[in-house]
Coordinates of C-alpha atoms and ligand atoms in Angstrom, one line a residue:
X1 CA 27.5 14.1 14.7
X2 CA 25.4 15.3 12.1
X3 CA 22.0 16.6 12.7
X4 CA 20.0 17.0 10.1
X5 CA 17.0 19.1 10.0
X6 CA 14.2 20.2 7.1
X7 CA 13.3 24.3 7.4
X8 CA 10.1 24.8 8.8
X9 CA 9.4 28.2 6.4
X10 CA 7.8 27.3 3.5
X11 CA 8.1 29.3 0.2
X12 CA 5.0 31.7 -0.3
X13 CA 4.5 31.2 -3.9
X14 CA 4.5 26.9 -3.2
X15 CA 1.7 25.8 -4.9
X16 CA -1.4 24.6 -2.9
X17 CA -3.8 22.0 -3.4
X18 CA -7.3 22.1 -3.0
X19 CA -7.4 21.8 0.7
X20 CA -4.8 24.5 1.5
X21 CA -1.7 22.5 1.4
X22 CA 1.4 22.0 -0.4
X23 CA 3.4 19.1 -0.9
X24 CA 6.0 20.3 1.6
X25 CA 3.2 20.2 3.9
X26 CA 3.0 16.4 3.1
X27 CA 6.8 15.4 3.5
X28 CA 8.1 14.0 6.8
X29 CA 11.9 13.9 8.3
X30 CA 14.9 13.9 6.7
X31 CA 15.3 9.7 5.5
X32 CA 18.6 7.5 7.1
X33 CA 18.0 5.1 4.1
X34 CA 20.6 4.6 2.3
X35 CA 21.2 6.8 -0.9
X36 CA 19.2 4.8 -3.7
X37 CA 17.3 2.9 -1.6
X38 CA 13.9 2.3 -2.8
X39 CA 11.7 2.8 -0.3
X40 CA 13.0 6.7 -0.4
X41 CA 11.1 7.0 -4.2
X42 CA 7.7 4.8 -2.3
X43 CA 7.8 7.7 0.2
X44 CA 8.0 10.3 -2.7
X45 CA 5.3 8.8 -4.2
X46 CA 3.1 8.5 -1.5
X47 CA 3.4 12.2 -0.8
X48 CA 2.6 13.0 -4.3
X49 CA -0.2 10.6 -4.6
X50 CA -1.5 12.4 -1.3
X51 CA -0.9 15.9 -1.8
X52 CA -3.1 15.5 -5.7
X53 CA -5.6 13.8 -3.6
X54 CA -6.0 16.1 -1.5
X55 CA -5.8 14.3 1.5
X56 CA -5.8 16.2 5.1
X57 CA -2.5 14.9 6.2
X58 CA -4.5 15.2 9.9
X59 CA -6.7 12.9 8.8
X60 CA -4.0 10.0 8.0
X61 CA -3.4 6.8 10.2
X62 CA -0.1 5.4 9.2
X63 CA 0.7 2.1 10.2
X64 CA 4.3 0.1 10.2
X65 CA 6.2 -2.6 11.8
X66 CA 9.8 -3.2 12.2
X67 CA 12.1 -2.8 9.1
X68 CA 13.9 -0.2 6.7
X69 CA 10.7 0.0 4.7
X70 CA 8.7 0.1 8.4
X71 CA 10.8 3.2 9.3
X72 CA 9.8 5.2 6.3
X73 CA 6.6 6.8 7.8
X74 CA 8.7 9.0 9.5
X75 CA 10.2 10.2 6.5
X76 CA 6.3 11.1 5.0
X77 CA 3.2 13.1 5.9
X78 CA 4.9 14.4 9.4
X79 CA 2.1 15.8 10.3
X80 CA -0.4 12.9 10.5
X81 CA -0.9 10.0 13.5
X82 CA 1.6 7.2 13.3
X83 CA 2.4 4.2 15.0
X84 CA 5.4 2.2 14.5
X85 CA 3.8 -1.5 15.9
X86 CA 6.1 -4.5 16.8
X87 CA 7.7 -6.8 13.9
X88 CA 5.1 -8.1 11.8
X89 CA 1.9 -6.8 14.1
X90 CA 1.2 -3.8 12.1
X91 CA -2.3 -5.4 10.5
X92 CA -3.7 -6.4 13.7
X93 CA -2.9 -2.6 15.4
X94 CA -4.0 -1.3 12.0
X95 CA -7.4 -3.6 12.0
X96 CA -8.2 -2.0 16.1
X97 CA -7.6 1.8 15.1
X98 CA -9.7 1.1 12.1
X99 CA -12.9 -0.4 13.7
X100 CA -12.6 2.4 16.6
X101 CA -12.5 5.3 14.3
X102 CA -13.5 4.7 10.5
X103 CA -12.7 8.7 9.4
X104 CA -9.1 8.1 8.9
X105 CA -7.4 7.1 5.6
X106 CA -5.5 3.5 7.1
X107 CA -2.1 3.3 5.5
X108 CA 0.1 0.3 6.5
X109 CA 3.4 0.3 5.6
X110 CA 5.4 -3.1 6.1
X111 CA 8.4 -5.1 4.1
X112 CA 8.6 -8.3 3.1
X113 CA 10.3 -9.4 5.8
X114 CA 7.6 -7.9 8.1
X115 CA 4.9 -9.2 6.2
X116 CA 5.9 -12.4 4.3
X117 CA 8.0 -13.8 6.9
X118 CA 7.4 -13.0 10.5
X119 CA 3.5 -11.5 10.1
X120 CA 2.2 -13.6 7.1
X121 CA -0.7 -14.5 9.6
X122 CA -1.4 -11.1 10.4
X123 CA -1.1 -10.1 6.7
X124 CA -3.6 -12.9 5.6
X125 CA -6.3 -12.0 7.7
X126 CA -5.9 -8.8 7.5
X127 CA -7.1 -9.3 3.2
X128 CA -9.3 -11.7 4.4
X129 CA -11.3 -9.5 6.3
X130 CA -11.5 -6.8 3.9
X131 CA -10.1 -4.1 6.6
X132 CA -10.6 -0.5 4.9
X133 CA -6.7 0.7 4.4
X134 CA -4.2 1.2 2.0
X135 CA -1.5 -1.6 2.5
X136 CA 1.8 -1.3 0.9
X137 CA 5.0 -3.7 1.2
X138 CA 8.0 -2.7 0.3
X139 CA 10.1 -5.9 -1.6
X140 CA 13.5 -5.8 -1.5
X141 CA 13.1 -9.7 -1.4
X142 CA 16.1 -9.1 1.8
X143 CA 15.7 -8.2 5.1
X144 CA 17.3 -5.0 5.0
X145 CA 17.8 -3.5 8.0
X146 CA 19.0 -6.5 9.9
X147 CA 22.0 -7.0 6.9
X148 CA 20.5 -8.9 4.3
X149 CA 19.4 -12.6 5.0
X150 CA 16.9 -13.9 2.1
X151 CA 13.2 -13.1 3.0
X152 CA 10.2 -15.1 2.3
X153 CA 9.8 -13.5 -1.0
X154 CA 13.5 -13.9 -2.3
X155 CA 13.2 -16.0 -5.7
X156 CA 14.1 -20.0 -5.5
X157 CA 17.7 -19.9 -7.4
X158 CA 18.4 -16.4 -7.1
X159 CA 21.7 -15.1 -5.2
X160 CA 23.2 -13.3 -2.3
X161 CA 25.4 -10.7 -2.2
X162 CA 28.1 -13.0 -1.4
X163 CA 27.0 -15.9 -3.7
X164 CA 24.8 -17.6 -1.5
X165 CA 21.6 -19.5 -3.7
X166 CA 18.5 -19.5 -1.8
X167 CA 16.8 -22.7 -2.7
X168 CA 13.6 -21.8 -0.8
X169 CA 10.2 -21.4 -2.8
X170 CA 8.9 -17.9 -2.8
X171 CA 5.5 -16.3 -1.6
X172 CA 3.9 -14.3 -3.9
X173 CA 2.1 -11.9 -1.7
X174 CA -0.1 -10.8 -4.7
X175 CA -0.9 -13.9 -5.2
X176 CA -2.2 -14.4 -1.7
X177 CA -4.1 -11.1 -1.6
X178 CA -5.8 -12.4 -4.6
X179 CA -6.3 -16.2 -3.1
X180 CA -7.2 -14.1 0.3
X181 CA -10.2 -11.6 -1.1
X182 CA -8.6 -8.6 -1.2
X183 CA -10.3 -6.5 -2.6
X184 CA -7.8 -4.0 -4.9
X185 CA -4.2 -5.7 -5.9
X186 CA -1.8 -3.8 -7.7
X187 CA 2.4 -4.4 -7.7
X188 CA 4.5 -1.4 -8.9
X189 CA 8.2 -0.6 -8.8
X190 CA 9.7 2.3 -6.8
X191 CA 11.5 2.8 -10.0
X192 CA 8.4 3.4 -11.7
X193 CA 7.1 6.3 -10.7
X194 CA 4.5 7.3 -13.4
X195 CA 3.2 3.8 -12.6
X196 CA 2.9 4.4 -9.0
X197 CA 1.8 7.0 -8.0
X198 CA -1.5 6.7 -9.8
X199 CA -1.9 3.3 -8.1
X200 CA -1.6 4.8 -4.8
X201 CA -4.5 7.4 -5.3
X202 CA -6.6 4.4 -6.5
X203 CA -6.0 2.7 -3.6
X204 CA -6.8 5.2 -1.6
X205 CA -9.9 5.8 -3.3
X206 CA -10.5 2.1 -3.0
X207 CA -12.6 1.1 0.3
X208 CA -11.8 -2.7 1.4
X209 CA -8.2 -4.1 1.6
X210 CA -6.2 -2.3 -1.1
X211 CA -2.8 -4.3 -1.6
X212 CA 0.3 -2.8 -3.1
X213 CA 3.2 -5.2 -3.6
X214 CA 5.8 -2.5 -4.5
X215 CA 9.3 -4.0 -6.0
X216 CA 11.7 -1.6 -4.3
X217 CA 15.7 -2.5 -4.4
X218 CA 18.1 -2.7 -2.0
X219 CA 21.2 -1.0 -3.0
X220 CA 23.0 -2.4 -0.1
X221 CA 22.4 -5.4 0.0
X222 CA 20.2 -7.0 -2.9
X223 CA 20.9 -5.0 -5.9
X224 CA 23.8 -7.3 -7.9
X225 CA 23.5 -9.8 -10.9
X226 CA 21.8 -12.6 -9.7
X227 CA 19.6 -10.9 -7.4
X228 CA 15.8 -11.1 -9.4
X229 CA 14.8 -7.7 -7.2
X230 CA 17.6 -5.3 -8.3
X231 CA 17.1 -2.4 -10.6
X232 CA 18.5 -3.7 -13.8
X233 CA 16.5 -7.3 -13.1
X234 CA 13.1 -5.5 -12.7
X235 CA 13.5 -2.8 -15.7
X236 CA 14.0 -5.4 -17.9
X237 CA 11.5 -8.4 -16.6
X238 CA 8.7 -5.5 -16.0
X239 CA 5.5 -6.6 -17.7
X240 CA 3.5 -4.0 -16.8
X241 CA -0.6 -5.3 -18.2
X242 CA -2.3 -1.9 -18.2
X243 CA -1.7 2.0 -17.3
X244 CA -4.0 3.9 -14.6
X245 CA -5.3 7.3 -15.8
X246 CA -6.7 8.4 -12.4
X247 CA -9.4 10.8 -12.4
X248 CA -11.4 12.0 -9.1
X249 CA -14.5 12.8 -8.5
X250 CA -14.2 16.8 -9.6
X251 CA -11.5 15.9 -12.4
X252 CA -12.9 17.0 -16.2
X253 CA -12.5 13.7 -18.1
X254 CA -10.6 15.2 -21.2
X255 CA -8.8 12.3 -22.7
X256 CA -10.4 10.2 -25.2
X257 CA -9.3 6.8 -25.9
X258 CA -10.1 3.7 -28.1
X259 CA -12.8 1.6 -27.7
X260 CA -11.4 -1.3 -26.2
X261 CA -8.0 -0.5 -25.1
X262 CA -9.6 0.8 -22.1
X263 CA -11.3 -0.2 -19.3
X264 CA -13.1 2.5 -16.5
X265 CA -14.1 1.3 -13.1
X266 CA -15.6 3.9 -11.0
X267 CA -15.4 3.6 -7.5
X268 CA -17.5 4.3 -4.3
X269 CA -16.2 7.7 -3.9
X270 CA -16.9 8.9 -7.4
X271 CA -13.1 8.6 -8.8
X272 CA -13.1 6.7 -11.9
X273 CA -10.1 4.3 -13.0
X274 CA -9.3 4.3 -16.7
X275 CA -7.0 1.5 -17.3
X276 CA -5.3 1.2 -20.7
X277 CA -4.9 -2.0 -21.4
X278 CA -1.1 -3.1 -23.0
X279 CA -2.3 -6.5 -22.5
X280 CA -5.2 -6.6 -24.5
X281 CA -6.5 -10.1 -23.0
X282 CA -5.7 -9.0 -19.2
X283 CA -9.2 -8.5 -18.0
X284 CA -8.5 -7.1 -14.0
X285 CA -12.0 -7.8 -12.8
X286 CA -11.9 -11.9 -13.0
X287 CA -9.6 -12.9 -9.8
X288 CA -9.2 -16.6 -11.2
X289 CA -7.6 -15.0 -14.1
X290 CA -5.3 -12.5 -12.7
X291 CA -4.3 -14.8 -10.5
X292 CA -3.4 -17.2 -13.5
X293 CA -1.7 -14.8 -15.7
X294 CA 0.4 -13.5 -12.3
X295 CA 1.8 -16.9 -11.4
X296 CA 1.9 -17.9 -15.4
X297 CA 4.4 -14.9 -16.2
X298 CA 6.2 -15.3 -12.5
X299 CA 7.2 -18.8 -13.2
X300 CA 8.6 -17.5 -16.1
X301 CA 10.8 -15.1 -14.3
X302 CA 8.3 -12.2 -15.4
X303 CA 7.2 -9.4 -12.7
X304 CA 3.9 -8.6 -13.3
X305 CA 3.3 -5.1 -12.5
X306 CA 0.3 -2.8 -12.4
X307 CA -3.6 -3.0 -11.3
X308 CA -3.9 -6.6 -11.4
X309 CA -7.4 -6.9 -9.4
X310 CA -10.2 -4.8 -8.5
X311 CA -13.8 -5.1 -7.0
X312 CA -15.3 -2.1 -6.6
X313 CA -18.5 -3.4 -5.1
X314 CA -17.1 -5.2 -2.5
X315 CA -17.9 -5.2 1.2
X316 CA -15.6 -4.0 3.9
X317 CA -14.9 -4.6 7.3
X318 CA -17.0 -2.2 8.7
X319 CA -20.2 -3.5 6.6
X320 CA -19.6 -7.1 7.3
X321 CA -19.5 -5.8 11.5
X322 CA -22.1 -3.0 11.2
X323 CA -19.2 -0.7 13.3
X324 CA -20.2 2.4 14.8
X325 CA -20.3 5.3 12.0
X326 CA -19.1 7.7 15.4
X327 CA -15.9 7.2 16.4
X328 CA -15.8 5.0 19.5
X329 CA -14.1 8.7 21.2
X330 CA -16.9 10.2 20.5
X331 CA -19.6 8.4 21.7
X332 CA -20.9 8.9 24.9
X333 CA -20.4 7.0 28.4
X334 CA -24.3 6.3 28.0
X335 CA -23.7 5.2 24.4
X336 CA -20.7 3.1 25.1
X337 CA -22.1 1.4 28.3
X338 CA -26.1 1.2 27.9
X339 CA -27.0 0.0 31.6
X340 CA -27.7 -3.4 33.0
X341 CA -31.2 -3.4 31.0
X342 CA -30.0 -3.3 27.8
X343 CA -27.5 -6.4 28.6
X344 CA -29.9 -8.3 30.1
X345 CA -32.0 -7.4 27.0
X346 CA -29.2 -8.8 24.8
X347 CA -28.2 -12.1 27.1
X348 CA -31.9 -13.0 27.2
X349 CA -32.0 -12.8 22.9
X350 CA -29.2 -15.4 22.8
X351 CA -30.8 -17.8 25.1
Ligands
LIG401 C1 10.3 -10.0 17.0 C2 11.5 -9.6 16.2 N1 12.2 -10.5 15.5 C3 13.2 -10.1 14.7 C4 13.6 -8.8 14.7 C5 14.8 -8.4 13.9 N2 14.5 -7.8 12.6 C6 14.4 -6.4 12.6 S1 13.9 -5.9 11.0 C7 13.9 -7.5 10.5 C8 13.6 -7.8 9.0 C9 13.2 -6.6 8.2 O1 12.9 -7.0 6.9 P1 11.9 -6.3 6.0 O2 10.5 -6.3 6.7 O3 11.9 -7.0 4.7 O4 12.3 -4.8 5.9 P2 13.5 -4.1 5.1 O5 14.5 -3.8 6.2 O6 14.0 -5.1 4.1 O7 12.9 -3.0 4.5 C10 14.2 -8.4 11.5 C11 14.3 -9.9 11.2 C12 12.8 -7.9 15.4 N3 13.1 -6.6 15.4 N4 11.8 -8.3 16.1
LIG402 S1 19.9 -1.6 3.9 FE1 18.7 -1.8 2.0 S2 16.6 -1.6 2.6 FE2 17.8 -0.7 4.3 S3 18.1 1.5 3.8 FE3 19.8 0.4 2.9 S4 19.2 0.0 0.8 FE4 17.4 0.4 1.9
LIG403 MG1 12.8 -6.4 3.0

């Protein structure tokens, strides 16, 4: 048997980011993926994406289900609190830790399987409630660890590895999140890493459901001709309708560009989005139309890729609830149980 093990001695000269880390600091276990597998670059990208933002890894929730893709937070951020839910429940464990404790960064990491298949109720309400998290799903369009049966996102017409068409219509999970009110949609492709990672800071500067429909191949099982999630499929049907320049908060904004090729959303946390536009009529602040264009260019056997939605003004979970701003641990038994008075107080308002 093989054991294998990362050093814990880190390089003296690594570089650090702001907050006294480096990105070894951000990196998890050793992955069992599969060599190529997608999901390995997602991982890399969320590491990078967290170590720029300077993210306390402490201070990271991550979130999973059942899955290749759902085993992959142990391969990032080692250091942070995890919790590897059942098959397709990771929204509803995700939405509980969220509204007891609202100082952690949320992210849920699920597959299409997990999400489009077995929890596609716990993924819709999850959008529709506007829960404050970063939610990514990794689409192989298979259900990889259990051998590669068609998920609920494999294309109608497209093939199995042994020749097998599915004749099943597809979900679109971007095009739900957009249909559901999420709040920040975006889809990438883990072989896309430019693209990516800037998406991933943006969502995590997002507050409100940030969706992430990441493309991400599976060598062993979905990655032939015929198969409309493979590597060569996606590079050349990638239709990417603008670029993220991400800029936070303490970030000198250096880069000029020209008037109307770009489009800057700030967000609540002061990080400003600079979108260049390729597709100068995309406008990613009208939901009707992003939702248009994405199901106009998938039924032509396009994969729309980039920031495809945002709202930067809208309300989360916690605002629509008025949650507790102190985490539920840290309120006291007085504050948590305020005495017979105060219940009769509040039974007597609803008569
Ligand atoms: C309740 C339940 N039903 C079925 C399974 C079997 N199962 C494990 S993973 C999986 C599908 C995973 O597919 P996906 O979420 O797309 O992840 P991938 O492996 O492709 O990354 C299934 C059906 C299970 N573990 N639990
Ligand atoms: S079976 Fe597919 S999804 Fe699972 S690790 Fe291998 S390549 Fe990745
Ligand atoms: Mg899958």
């Amino acid at each position: 048997m093989t054991y294998l093990a990362k050093p814990r001695l880190h390089h003296p000269t690594l570089a650090r980011n702001s907050v006294g880390f480096t990105r070894r600091d951000y990196e998890g276990k050793v992955s069992t993926l599969c060599a190529g597998c997608g999901h390995d670059s997602i991982s890399a990208a969320i590491i990078q994406a967290c170590w720029e933002m300077d993210v306390e890894p402490h201070r990271v929730a991550k979130l999973s289900g059942i899955g290749c893709s759902s085993k992959t937070p142990d391969y990032f951020l080692g250091s942070s609190h995890g919790f590897n839910t059942v098959h397709g429940r990771m929204p509803s464990v995700l939405t509980g830790a969220a509204l007891a404790n609202r100082d952690l960064l949320y992210m849920g990491v699920s597959g299409d399987g997990d999400s489009a298949s077995i929890g596609l109720g716990q993924f819709a309400h999850a959008m529709r409630r506007g829960v404050n998290m970063v939610y990514i799903v990794e689409n192989n369009g298979v259900y990889g660890l259990t051998k590669g049966q068609f998920s609920a996102t494999a294309d109608q017409g497209s093939k199995s590895k042994r020749g097998v068409v599915n004749s099943d219509s597809p979900i679109d999970l971007v095009g739900m999140a957009l249909q559901l009110g999420a709040s920040f949609v975006a889809r990438g492709f883990s072989g896309d890493k430019e693209q990516l990672v800037p998406l991933i800071k943006a969502a995590i500067g997002h507050k409100g459901a940030a969706f992430i429909d990441v493309i991400s191949p599976c060598v062993a099982f979905n990655n032939h001709s015929g198969s409309t999630k493979s590597y060569d499929y996606v590079r050349e049907h990638n239709e990417a309708v603008n670029r993220i320049d991400f800029i936070s908060s303490r970030d000198e904004i250096t880069v000029g560009y020209e008037p109307g090729s770009v489009i800057e959303v700030e967000q609540h946390d002061g990080t400003v989005l600079r979108l260049r536009k390729l597709h100068q009529d995309y406008d990613p602040t009208n939901r009707g139309a992003a939702l248009d264009h994405v199901m106009t260019r998938g039924a032509s056997g396009e994969t729309v890729t980039g920031l495809l939605y945002v709202d930067h003004g809208a309300a989360d979970l916690h605002e629509h609830l008025n949650t507790s701003r102190t985490p539920l641990n840290g309120l006291s038994a007085v504050e948590l149980c305020p005495g017979r008075a105060a219940l009769e107080a509040l039974n007597q308002s609803l008569r």
